[in-house]
Coordinates of C-alpha atoms and ligand atoms in Angstrom, one line a residue:
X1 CA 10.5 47.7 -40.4
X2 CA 10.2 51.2 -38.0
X3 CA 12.9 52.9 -38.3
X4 CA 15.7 52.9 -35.1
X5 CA 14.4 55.7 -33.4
X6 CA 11.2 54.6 -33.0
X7 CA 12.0 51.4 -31.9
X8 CA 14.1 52.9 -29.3
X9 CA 11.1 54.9 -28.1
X10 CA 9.1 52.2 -27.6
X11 CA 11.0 50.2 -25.5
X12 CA 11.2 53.1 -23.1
X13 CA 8.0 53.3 -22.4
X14 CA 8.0 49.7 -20.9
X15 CA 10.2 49.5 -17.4
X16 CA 11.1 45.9 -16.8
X17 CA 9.1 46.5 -13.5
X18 CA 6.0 46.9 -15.7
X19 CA 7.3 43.6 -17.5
X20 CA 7.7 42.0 -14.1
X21 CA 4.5 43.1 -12.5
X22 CA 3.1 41.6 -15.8
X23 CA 4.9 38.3 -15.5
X24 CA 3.6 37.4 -11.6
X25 CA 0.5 35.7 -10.7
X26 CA -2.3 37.6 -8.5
X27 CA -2.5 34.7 -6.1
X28 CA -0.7 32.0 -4.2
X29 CA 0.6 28.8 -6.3
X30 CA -2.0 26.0 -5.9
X31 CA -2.2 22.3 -6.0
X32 CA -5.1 21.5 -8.7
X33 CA -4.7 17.9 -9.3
X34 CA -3.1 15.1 -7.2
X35 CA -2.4 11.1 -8.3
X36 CA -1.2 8.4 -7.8
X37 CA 1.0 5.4 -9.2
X38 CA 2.3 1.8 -7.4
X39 CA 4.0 -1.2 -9.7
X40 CA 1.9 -4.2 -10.0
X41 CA 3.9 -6.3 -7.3
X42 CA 2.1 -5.7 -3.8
X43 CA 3.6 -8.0 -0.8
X44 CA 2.5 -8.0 2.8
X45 CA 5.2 -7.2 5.3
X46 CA 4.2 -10.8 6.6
X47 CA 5.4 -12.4 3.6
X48 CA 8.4 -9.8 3.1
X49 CA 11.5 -11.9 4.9
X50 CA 11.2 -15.0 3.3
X51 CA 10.5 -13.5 -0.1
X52 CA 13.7 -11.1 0.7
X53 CA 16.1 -13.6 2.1
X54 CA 14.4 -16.1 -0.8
X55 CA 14.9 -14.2 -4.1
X56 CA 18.7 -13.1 -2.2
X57 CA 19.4 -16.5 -2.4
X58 CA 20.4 -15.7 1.8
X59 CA 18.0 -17.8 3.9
X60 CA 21.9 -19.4 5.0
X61 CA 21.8 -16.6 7.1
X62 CA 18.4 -17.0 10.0
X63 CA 20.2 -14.5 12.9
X64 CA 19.7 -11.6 9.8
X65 CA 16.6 -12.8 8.8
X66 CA 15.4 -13.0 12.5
X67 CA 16.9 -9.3 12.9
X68 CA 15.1 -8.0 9.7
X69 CA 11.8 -9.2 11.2
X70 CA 13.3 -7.8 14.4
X71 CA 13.0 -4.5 13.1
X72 CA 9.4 -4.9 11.9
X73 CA 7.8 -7.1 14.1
X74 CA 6.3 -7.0 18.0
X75 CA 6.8 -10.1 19.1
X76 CA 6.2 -9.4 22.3
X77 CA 2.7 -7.2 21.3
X78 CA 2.1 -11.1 19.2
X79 CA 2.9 -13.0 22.0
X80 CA 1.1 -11.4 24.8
X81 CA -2.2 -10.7 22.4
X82 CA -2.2 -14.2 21.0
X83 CA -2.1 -15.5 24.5
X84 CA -4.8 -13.6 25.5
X85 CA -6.8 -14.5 22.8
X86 CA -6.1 -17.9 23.0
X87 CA -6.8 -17.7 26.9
X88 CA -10.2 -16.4 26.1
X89 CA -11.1 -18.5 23.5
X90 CA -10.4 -21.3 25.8
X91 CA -12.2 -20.2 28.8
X92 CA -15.1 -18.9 26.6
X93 CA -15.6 -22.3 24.5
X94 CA -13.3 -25.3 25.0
X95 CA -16.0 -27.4 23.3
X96 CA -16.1 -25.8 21.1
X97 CA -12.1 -25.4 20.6
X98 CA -11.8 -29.3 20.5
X99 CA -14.6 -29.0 17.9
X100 CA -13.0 -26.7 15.7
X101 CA -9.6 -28.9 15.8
X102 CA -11.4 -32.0 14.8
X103 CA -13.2 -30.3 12.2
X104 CA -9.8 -28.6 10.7
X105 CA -8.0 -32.2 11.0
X106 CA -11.3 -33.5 8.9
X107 CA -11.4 -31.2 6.5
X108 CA -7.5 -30.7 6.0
X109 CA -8.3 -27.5 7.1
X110 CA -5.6 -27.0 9.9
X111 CA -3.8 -24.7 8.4
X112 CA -6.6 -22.1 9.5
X113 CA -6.5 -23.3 13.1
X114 CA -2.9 -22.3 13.1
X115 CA -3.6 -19.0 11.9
X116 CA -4.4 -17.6 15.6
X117 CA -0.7 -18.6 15.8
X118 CA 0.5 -16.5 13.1
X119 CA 2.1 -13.2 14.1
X120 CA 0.8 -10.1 13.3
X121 CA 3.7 -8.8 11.3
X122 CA 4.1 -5.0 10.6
X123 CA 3.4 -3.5 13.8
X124 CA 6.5 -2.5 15.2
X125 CA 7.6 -0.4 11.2
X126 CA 3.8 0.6 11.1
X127 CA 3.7 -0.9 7.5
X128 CA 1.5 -3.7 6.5
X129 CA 2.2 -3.8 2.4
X130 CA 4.6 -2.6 0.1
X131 CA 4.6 -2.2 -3.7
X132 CA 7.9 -3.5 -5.6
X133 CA 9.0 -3.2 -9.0
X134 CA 11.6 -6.2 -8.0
X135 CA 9.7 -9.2 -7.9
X136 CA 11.1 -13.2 -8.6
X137 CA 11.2 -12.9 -12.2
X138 CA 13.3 -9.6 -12.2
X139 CA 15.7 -11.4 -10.0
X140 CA 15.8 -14.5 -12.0
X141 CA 16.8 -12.3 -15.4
X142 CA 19.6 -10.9 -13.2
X143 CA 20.8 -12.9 -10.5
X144 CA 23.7 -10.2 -10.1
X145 CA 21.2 -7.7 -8.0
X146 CA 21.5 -10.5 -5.1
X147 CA 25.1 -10.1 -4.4
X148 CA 26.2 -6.2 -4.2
X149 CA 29.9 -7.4 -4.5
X150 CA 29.5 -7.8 -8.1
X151 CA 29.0 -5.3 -10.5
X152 CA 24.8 -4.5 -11.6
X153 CA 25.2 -1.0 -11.5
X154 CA 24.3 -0.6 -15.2
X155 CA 21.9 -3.2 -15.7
X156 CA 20.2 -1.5 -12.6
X157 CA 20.6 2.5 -14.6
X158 CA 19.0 0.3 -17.7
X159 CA 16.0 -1.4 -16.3
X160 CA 15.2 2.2 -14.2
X161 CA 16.0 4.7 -17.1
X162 CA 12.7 2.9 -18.9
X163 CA 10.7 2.2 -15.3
X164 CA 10.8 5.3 -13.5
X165 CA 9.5 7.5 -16.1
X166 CA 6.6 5.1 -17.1
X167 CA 5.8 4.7 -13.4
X168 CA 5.9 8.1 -13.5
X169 CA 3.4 8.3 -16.4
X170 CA 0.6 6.2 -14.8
X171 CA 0.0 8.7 -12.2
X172 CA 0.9 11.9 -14.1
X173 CA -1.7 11.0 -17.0
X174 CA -3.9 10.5 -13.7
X175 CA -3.4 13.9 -12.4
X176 CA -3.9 15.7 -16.3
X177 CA -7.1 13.6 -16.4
X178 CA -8.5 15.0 -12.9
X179 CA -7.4 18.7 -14.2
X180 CA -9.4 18.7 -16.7
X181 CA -7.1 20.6 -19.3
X182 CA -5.2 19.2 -22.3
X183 CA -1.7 17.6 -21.5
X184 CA -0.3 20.5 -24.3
X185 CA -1.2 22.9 -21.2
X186 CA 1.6 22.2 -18.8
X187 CA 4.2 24.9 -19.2
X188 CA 6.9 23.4 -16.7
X189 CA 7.6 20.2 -15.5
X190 CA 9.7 18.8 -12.1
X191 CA 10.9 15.5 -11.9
X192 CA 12.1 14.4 -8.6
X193 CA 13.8 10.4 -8.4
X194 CA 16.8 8.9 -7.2
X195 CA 16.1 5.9 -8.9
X196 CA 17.1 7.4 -12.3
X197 CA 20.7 7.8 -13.2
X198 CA 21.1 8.3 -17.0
X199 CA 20.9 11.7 -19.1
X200 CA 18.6 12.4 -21.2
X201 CA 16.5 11.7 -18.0
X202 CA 13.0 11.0 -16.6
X203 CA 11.7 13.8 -17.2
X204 CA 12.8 14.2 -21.2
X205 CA 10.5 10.5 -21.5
X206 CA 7.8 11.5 -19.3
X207 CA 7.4 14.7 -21.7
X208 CA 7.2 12.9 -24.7
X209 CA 5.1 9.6 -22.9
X210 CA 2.5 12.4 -21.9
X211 CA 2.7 14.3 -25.4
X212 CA 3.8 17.6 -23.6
X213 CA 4.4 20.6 -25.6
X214 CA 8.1 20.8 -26.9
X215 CA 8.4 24.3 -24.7
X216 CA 8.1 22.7 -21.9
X217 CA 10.7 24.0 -19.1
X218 CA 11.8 20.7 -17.7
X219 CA 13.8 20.2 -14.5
X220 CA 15.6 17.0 -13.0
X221 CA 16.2 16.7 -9.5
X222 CA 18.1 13.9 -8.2
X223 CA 19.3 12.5 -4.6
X224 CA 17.6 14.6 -2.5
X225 CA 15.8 11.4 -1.2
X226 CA 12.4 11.7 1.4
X227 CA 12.7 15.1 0.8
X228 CA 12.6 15.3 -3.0
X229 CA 8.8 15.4 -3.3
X230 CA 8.5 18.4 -1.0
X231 CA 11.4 20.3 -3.1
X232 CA 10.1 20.0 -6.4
X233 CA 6.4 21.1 -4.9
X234 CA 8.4 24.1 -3.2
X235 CA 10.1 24.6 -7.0
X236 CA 6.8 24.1 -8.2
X237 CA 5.1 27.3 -6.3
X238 CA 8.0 29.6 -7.1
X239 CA 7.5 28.7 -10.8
X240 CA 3.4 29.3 -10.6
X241 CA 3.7 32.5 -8.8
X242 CA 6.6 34.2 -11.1
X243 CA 5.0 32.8 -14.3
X244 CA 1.8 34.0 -14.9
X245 CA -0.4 31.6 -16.2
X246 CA 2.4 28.6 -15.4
X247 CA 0.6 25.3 -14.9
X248 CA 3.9 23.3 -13.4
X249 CA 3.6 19.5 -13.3
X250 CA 5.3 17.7 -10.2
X251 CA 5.8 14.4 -10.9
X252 CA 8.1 12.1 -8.4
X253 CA 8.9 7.7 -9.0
X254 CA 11.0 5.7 -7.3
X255 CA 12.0 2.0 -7.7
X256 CA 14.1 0.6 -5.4
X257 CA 15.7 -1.2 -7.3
X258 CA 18.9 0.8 -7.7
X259 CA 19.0 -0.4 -3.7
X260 CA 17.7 -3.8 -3.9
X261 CA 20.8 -6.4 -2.5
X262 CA 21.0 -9.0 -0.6
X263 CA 22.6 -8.5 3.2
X264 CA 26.1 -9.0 3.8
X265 CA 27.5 -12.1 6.0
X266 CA 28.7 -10.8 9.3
X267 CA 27.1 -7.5 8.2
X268 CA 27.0 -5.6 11.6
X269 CA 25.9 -2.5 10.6
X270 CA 22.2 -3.0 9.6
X271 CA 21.7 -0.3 7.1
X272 CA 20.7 -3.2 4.3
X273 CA 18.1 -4.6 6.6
X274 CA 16.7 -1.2 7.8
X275 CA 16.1 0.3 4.1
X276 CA 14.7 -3.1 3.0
X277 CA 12.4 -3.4 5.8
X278 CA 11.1 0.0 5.0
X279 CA 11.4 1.7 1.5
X280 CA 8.5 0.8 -1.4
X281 CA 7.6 2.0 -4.4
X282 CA 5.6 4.1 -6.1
X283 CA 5.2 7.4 -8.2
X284 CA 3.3 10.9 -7.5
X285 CA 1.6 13.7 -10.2
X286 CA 1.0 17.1 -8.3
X287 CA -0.5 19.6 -10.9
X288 CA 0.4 23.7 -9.2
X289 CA -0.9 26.7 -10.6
X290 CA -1.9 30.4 -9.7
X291 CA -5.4 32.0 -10.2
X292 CA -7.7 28.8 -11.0
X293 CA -9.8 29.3 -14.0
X294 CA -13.2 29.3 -12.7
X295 CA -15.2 26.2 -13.7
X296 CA -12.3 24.5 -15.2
X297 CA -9.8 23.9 -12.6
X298 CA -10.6 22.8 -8.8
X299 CA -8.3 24.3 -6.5
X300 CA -7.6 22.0 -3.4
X301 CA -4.7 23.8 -1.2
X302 CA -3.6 27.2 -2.1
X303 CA 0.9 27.1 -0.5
X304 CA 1.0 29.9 1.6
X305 CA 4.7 29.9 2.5
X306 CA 8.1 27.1 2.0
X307 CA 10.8 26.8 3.8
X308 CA 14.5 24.5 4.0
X309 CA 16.3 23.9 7.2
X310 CA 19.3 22.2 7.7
X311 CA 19.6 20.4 10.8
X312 CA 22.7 21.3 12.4
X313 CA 25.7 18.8 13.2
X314 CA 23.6 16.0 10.9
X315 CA 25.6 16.0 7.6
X316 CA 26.2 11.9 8.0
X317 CA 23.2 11.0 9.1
X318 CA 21.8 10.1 5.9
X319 CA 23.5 9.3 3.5
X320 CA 23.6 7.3 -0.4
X321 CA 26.9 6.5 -2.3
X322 CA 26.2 4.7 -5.5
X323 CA 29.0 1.8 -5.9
X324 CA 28.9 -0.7 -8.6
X325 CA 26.8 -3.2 -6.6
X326 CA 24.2 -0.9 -6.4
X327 CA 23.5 2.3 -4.1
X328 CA 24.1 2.2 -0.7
X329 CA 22.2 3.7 2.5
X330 CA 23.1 4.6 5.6
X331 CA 20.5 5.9 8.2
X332 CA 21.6 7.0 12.1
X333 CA 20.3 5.4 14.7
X334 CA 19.4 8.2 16.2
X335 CA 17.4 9.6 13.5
X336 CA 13.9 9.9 14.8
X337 CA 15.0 11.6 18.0
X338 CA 16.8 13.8 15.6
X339 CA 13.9 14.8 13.7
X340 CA 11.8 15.0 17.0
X341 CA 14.2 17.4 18.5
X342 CA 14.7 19.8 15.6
X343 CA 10.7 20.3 14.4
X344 CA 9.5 22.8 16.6
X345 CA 12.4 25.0 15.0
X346 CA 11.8 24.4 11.2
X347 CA 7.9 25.0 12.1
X348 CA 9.1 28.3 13.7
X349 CA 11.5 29.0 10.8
X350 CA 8.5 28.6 8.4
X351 CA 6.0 30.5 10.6
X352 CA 8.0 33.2 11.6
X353 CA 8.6 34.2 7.9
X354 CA 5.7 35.2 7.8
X355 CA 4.4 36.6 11.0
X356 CA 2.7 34.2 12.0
X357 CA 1.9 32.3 15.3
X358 CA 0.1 28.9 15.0
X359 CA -1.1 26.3 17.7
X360 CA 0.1 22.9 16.6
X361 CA -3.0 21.5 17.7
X362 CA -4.7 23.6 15.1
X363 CA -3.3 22.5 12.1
X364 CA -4.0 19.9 9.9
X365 CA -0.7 17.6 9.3
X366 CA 0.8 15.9 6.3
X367 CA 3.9 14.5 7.5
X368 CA 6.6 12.4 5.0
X369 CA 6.4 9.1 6.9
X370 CA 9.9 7.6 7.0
X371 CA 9.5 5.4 9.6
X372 CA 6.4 4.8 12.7
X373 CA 9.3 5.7 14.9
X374 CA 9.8 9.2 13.6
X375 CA 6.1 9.9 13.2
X376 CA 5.8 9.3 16.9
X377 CA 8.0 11.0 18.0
X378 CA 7.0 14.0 16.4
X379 CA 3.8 13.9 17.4
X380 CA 5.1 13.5 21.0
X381 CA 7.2 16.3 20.3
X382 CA 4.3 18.6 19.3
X383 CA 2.0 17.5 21.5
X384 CA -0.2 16.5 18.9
X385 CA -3.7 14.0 19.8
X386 CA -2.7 11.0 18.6
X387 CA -4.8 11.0 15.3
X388 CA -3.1 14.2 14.1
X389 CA -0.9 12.0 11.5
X390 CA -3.4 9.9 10.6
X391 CA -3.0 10.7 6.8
X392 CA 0.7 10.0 6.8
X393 CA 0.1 6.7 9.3
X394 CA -2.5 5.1 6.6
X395 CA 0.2 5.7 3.7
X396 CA 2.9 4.4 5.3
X397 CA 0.6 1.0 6.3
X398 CA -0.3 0.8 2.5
X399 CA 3.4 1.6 1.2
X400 CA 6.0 1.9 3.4
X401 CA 8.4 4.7 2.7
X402 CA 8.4 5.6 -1.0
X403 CA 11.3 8.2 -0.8
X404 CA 10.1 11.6 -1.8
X405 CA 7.2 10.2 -3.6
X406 CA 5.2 9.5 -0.1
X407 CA 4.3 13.1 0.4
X408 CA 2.5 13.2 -2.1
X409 CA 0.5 10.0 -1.4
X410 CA -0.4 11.8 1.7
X411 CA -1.2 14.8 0.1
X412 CA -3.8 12.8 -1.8
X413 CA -5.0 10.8 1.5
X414 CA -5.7 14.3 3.0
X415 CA -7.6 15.6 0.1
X416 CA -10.0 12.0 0.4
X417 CA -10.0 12.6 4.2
X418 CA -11.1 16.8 3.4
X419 CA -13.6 15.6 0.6
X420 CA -15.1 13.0 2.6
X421 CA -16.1 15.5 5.7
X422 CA -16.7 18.1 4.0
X423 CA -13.5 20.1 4.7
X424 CA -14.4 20.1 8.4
X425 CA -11.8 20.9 10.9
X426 CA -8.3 22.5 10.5
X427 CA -8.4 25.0 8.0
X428 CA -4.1 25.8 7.8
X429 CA -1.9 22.1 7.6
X430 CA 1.8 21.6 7.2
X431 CA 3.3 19.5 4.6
X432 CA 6.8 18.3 5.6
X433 CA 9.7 16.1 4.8
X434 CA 13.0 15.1 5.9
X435 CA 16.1 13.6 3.8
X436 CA 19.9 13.7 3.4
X437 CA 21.6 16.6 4.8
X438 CA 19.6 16.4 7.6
X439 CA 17.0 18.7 5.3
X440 CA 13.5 19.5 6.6
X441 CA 11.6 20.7 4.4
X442 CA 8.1 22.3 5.5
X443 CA 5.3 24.0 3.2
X444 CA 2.2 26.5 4.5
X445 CA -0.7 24.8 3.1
X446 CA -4.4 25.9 3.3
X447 CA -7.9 24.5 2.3
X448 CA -8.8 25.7 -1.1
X449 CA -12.4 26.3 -2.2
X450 CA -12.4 23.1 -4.2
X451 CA -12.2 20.6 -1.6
X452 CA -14.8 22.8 0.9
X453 CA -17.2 22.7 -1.7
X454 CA -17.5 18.9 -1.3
Ligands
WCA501 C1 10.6 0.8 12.6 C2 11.9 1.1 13.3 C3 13.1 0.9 12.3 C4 12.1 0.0 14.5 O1 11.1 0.2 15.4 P1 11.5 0.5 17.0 O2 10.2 0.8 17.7 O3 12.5 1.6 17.0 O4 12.0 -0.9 17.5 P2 13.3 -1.3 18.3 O5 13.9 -0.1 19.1 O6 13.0 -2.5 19.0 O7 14.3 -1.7 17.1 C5 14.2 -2.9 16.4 C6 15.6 -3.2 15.9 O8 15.9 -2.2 14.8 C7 17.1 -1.7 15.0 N1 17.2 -0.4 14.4 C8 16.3 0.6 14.6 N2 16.7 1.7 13.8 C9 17.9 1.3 13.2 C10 18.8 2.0 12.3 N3 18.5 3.2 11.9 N4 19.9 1.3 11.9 C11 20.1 0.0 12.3 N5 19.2 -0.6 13.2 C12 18.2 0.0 13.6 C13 17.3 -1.7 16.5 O9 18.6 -1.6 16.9 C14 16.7 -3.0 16.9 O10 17.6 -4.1 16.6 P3 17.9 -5.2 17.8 O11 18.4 -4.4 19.0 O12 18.9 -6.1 17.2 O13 16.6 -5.8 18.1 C15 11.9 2.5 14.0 O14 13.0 2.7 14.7 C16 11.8 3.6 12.9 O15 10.7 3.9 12.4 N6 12.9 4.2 12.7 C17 13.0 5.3 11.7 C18 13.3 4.8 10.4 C19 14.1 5.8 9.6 O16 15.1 6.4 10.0 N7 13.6 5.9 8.3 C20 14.3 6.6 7.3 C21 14.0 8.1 7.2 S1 15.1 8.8 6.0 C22 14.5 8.4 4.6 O17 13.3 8.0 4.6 C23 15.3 8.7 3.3 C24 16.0 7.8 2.7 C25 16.6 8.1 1.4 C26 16.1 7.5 0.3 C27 16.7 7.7 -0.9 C28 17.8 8.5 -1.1 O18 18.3 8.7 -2.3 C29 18.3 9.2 0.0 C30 17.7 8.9 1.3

């Protein structure tokens, strides 16, 4: 062993600026792998109401099943289309309508004659399907989640303390895969789910379901809602570019089964029906690091700049409360307009930062799709062509709102839309999302050299 002296020598020539300088990346954090995870249960918004009010055991109650489909249907986009269509087909063929009827009656097949009569559910909330871990056999084990008077909170924290992480697995595993590194690799990992409520958490099993190394830093975040994918991602950056050599894994699931009740008689205030017309589920593996290793790792959008703002006088318009009948939502009326009116000044907050000034028009957009509502409205807000969301639009017709998960879905959707056109058009994008607080969450992003090599 060197004797005191020298030891004390040697740490002096080593400032812990050098040991600094040393620790931080060259370049920005970068996403290097996106997937993708959904349960097994997928259910068209057409079918969504009678399975809801069904497995709720509430179909006494047809003025709140009329104003869940209310909330999610056109009717008067159905009526006046079917009209027409009907109109048409009339004047075009009535022949050939009378043959067609005869031929249905014939061939029991009249059930497809009605279908012009079906309505075209989904328009009004923008969503066509939805992924659900809680499906008829769930509910039939545990009756309980129907009624939110009695207690299910812990059979709810059981069922999701196994779910979320696996969920959480299927697309991670799916992210490591695309990387193209060993699992051993990941130095940090960020778990984002409000689904989860038991310690050790998601992120202890999703380390061991993925064989991670026993180093790995983890860290849980919970309740921060739509906006949780966009914070751990934001996390994820500062980790890459202060670590050098940090490979970070993002990983975000939500069930919504910790919210899954039936509504309330003479429930006025419409929260139940608004959240279950809406929220899905499904889980999301972002893998961020700094300085790609060339020929190994494919980097797809380098973060230029985060940034959080809170929306002023908003604190109650979101808000959760976990009771013993499971959690609770509420979520303001006013919510979209809200959004709409604030984003020009979390954009500016984020661009201003750092100096810059960017046409809206310009950018590429990938927009946490809470509800069709809010999506318009920002886009009206902006100024944007009408395709601007279109990433965030096709996610939330495939899923609905999947919490703080859906960012990254449209993350992924953006990369297949980049990769499919060969990276043409905007070269700079914003990645946002809004939750609880009111929080807006906004992240820099630009086309990396692995998608424009497509
Ligand atoms: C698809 C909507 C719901 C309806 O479309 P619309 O074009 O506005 O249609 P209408 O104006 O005809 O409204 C249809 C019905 O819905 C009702 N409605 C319309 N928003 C409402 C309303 N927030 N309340 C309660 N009734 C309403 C509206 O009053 C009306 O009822 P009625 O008059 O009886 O026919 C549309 O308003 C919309 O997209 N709204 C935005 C949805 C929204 O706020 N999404 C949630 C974002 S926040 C989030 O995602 C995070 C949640 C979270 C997750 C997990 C966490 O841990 C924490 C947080």
């Amino acid at each position: 062993m060197a004797p005191a002296h020298h030891q004390a020598a040697a740490a002096t020539t080593v400032t812990t600026q050098d040991i600094r300088r040393a620790q931080r990346a060259d370049g920005p954090a970068t996403v290097l792998a996106i997937a993708t995870a959904n349960p097994e249960t997928r259910r068209s918004q057409d079918e969504y109401a009678d399975f809801y009010f069904r497995v709720t055991k509430s179909e006494h109650l047809p003025q709140l099943k009329e104003k869940l489909e209310r909330i999610y249907v056109d009717k008067f986009y159905i009526n006046t289309v079917e009209l027409y269509a009907m109109y048409n087909f009339i004047l075009e063929s009535h022949y050939k309508l009378l043959y067609l009827f005869w031929d249905s009656l014939q061939s029991s097949n009249f059930e497809n004659f009605l279908q012009i009569r079906k309505p075209h559910q989904g328009k009004k909330s923008g969503i066509e399907n939805r992924y659900t871990y809680v499906n008829d056999e769930v509910m039939k084990a545990h009756p309980e989640f129907s009624d939110r008077k009695l207690p299910s909170l812990d059979a709810r924290v059981e069922i999701a303390s196994n779910a979320v992480p696996e969920l959480a697995a299927a697309a991670a595993s799916m992210a490591i895969a695309e990387w193209g590194r060993p699992a051993t690799d990941i130095t940090h990992l960020i778990f984002s789910t409000y689904s989860d409520l038991k310690a050790p958490s998601s992120d202890r099993r999703l380390a061991s379901l993925l064989g991670l190394r026993h180093t790995v830093c983890r860290t849980i975040l919970s309740l921060h809602g739509c906006y949780g994918g966009c914070r751990a991602l934001q996390l994820a950056k500062e980790l890459a570019e202060n670590n050098r050599g940090a490979r970070v894994l993002v990983a975000c699931s939500e069930i919504s089964l910790i919210a899954f009740y039936g509504p309330e008689e003479g429930y006025t205030d419409t929260d139940t029906l608004v959240a279950h017309a809406l929220f899905g589920d499904g889980s999301g593996a972002v893998i961020v690091g700094a300085d790609p290793v060339d020929a190994v790792e494919r980097p797809l959008f380098e973060m230029a700049f985060a940034s959080q703002t809170t929306v002023p006088d908003s604190e109650g318009a979101i808000t959760v409360q976990h009771k013993k009948g499971g959690m609770e939502y509420h979520i303001a009326r006013g919510l979209p307009e809200m959004l709409a009116g604030n984003i020009k000044r979390c954009l500016a907050d984020a661009f201003g930062a750092i100096g810059v000034a960017a046409r809206w028009k310009d950018l590429f957009w990938a927009v946490h799709p809470g509800g069709r509502r809010i999506l318009d409205l920002i886009e009206e807000a902006l100024g944007l062509d009408n395709g601007a969301m279109a990433a965030s639009r096709q996610v939330l017709r495939e899923y609905g709102n999947m919490s703080g998960t859906t960012v990254i879905f449209v993350l992924n959707e953006l990369r297949r839309r980049f990769a499919a056109d060969g990276a043409e058009g905007a070269d700079w994008g914003a990645l946002m999302a809004f939750g609880p607080g009111i929080t807006a969450e906004t992240i820099l992003l630009r086309v990396a050299s692995g998608l424009k090599g497509n």
